[in-house]
Amino acid sequence: MAITSIGTSNPLSLPGASSSGVAADGGDFGSSLAKLLESVESSATEANTAVAAMTDGTGDVHTAMLALQKSEISMQLTVQVRNKLVQAYQDLMRMPI
């Protein structure tokens, strides 16, 4: 009995991110954050659209749940980035001059 591979999964990539850690478009950190927030907003919009389609009967539950989970993970990532930024700012403010 031969077992065939189902393929490799692509890792989650953020818009504007590259493997070198520098923004792909050469932008600064602020523009990277703005792109992250835009992607979170678009995933939330997609989730709302999928749920509305499910309740109308034109969409299926599977698509709506996938969109909701993607939106939730994006939001959790954004909250963790914010927490790290706040923590870094507080650490800088505690440093003696």
XYZ file of N, CA and C in Angstrom:
291
model
N 0.847 -1.171 0.000
C 0.000 0.000 0.000
C 0.895 1.238 0.000
N 0.719 2.066 -0.987
C 1.521 3.279 -1.101
C 0.778 4.449 -0.472
N 1.518 5.266 0.234
C 0.949 6.457 0.859
C 1.442 7.661 0.068
N 0.526 8.446 -0.420
C 0.909 9.618 -1.190
C 0.848 10.850 -0.319
N 1.701 11.779 -0.612
C 1.767 13.032 0.137
C 0.603 13.929 -0.248
N 0.080 14.648 0.718
C -1.008 15.581 0.419
C -0.472 16.964 0.089
N 0.840 17.105 0.090
C 1.452 18.374 -0.273
C 1.977 19.102 0.935
N 2.707 20.134 0.669
C 3.254 20.940 1.748
C 2.395 22.167 1.937
N 2.304 22.614 3.149
C 1.526 23.818 3.422
C 2.453 25.015 3.429
N 1.940 26.104 2.934
C 2.705 27.337 2.933
C 2.567 28.017 4.285
N 3.655 28.541 4.847
C 3.541 29.228 6.131
C 2.760 30.530 5.986
N 2.171 30.951 7.081
C 1.418 32.194 7.095
C 2.362 33.348 6.833
N 2.036 34.184 5.887
C 2.890 35.326 5.595
C 2.082 36.600 5.756
N 2.725 37.573 6.322
C 2.088 38.864 6.517
C 2.350 39.742 5.310
N 1.428 40.649 4.992
C 1.661 41.534 3.862
C 2.863 42.423 4.127
N 3.749 42.517 3.151
C 4.927 43.362 3.290
C 6.074 42.708 4.019
N 5.919 41.461 4.441
C 6.985 40.776 5.169
C 7.825 39.956 4.208
N 9.111 39.866 4.499
C 9.994 39.029 3.709
C 10.819 38.180 4.647
N 11.554 37.243 4.098
C 12.322 36.325 4.935
C 13.509 37.011 5.603
N 13.948 38.145 5.098
C 15.094 38.827 5.691
C 14.710 39.679 6.889
N 13.415 39.837 7.172
C 12.977 40.625 8.310
C 12.780 42.091 7.976
N 13.094 42.478 6.756
C 12.920 43.849 6.314
C 11.692 43.890 5.428
N 10.949 44.976 5.512
C 9.746 45.088 4.705
C 10.096 44.916 3.230
N 9.289 44.157 2.518
C 9.575 43.825 1.127
C 9.551 45.065 0.237
N 8.721 46.033 0.570
C 8.638 47.217 -0.262
C 9.599 48.318 0.184
N 10.454 48.020 1.162
C 11.419 49.000 1.626
C 10.805 50.032 2.548
N 9.576 49.821 2.997
C 8.903 50.777 3.861
C 9.414 50.706 5.286
N 8.948 51.630 6.088
C 9.374 51.668 7.482
C 8.436 50.833 8.349
N 8.705 50.830 9.640
C 7.944 50.015 10.572
C 6.492 50.473 10.637
N 6.269 51.751 10.568
C 4.907 52.286 10.620
C 4.060 51.813 9.457
N 4.645 51.766 8.274
C 3.877 51.295 7.121
C 3.603 49.801 7.223
N 4.525 49.054 7.831
C 4.285 47.625 8.046
C 3.127 47.418 9.013
N 3.066 48.231 10.066
C 1.940 48.145 10.997
C 0.626 48.529 10.324
N 0.686 49.544 9.482
C -0.526 49.955 8.770
C -1.029 48.841 7.859
N -0.113 48.156 7.187
C -0.512 47.039 6.326
C -1.081 45.893 7.147
N -0.505 45.651 8.318
C -1.033 44.603 9.201
C -2.457 44.937 9.619
N -2.702 46.182 9.999
C -4.047 46.591 10.400
C -5.031 46.512 9.235
N -4.574 46.854 8.033
C -5.443 46.739 6.858
C -5.801 45.290 6.588
N -4.838 44.385 6.768
C -5.132 42.973 6.519
C -6.089 42.422 7.576
N -5.975 42.893 8.817
C -6.908 42.471 9.861
C -8.306 42.982 9.539
N -8.393 44.204 9.092
C -9.691 44.777 8.730
C -10.310 44.025 7.560
N -9.504 43.683 6.557
C -10.049 42.970 5.404
C -10.483 41.551 5.778
N -9.740 40.901 6.682
C -10.150 39.551 7.088
C -11.440 39.609 7.913
N -11.616 40.657 8.704
C -12.863 40.822 9.449
C -14.032 41.075 8.496
N -13.794 41.843 7.459
C -14.831 42.106 6.461
C -15.200 40.825 5.718
N -14.174 40.024 5.359
C -14.436 38.752 4.690
C -15.242 37.814 5.599
N -14.921 37.814 6.887
C -15.647 36.962 7.827
C -17.103 37.407 7.935
N -17.322 38.709 8.016
C -18.698 39.217 8.078
C -19.477 38.869 6.825
N -18.828 38.964 5.677
C -19.477 38.625 4.415
C -19.818 37.138 4.363
N -18.890 36.294 4.823
C -19.123 34.849 4.808
C -20.254 34.461 5.754
N -20.305 35.096 6.917
C -21.385 34.797 7.866
C -22.721 35.274 7.313
N -22.728 36.441 6.686
C -23.973 36.937 6.087
C -24.441 36.008 4.972
N -23.503 35.496 4.176
C -23.873 34.559 3.107
C -24.402 33.252 3.693
N -23.822 32.829 4.814
C -24.292 31.600 5.449
C -25.717 31.778 5.973
N -25.988 32.917 6.590
C -27.330 33.128 7.140
C -28.363 33.324 6.036
N -27.936 33.834 4.875
C -28.849 33.983 3.738
C -29.120 32.662 3.042
N -28.261 31.691 3.291
C -28.417 30.403 2.627
C -27.606 30.279 1.362
N -26.864 31.331 0.994
C -26.058 31.276 -0.222
C -24.651 30.748 0.043
N -24.228 30.722 1.291
C -22.908 30.218 1.647
C -23.014 29.005 2.534
N -21.875 28.375 2.773
C -21.897 27.199 3.636
C -21.203 27.490 4.969
N -21.451 26.626 5.915
C -20.917 26.798 7.268
C -19.399 26.679 7.265
N -18.880 25.780 6.454
C -17.440 25.541 6.401
C -16.680 26.812 6.024
N -17.122 27.480 4.983
C -16.465 28.714 4.530
C -16.567 29.800 5.588
N -17.721 29.909 6.223
C -17.904 30.933 7.249
C -17.003 30.676 8.451
N -16.890 29.419 8.874
C -16.045 29.104 10.022
C -14.574 29.337 9.716
N -14.139 28.993 8.502
C -12.755 29.254 8.121
C -12.456 30.757 8.121
N -13.380 31.541 7.595
C -13.186 32.995 7.570
C -13.163 33.565 8.980
N -14.023 33.061 9.862
C -14.037 33.528 11.247
C -12.746 33.176 11.974
N -12.243 31.965 11.768
C -10.997 31.558 12.417
C -9.810 32.368 11.907
N -9.774 32.622 10.609
C -8.695 33.445 10.041
C -8.734 34.845 10.630
N -9.926 35.390 10.746
C -10.083 36.724 11.311
C -9.663 36.749 12.779
N -10.035 35.711 13.527
C -9.678 35.658 14.947
C -8.166 35.545 15.141
N -7.518 34.725 14.337
C -6.065 34.569 14.453
C -5.362 35.871 14.082
N -5.851 36.560 13.060
C -5.264 37.853 12.688
C -5.405 38.869 13.817
N -6.567 38.871 14.464
C -6.788 39.795 15.574
C -5.886 39.457 16.755
N -5.726 38.173 17.057
C -4.848 37.769 18.152
C -3.401 38.173 17.875
N -2.966 38.014 16.630
C -1.613 38.436 16.263
C -1.441 39.938 16.460
N -2.433 40.706 16.043
C -2.362 42.160 16.174
C -2.321 42.577 17.642
N -3.102 41.936 18.476
C -3.108 42.252 19.908
C -1.754 41.916 20.528
N -1.155 40.806 20.136
C 0.153 40.442 20.681
C 1.242 41.415 20.224
N 1.173 41.875 18.994
C 2.131 42.887 18.515
C 1.963 44.173 19.318
N 0.704 44.564 19.552
C 0.459 45.765 20.361
C 1.007 45.595 21.768
N 0.781 44.438 22.373
C 1.287 44.194 23.725
C 2.802 44.291 23.780
N 3.475 43.749 22.789
C 4.941 43.820 22.755
C 5.422 45.255 22.568
N 4.713 46.026 21.760
C 5.085 47.428 21.572
C 4.911 48.232 22.854
N 3.813 48.002 23.548
C 3.568 48.701 24.814
C 4.619 48.306 25.841
N 4.947 47.021 25.897
C 5.961 46.555 26.842
C 7.325 47.160 26.524
N 7.674 47.248 25.237
C 8.953 47.854 24.860
C 8.984 49.332 25.223
N 7.873 50.027 25.009
C 7.798 51.439 25.367
C 7.951 51.618 26.877
N 7.282 50.780 27.653
C 7.390 50.884 29.108
C 8.807 50.576 29.582
N 9.464 49.616 28.963
C 10.852 49.317 29.319
C 11.764 50.496 29.023
N 11.524 51.164 27.898
C 12.328 52.342 27.565
C 12.086 53.483 28.559
N 10.860 53.665 28.980
C 10.550 54.727 29.917
C 11.116 54.464 31.302
N 11.345 53.208 31.647
C 11.917 52.866 32.959
C 13.432 53.005 32.996
N 14.068 53.152 31.851
C 15.532 53.244 31.816
C 15.981 54.575 32.408
N 17.012 54.516 33.248
C 17.524 55.782 33.769
C 18.316 56.536 32.700
N 18.304 57.833 32.831
C 19.016 58.665 31.848
C 20.474 58.796 32.208
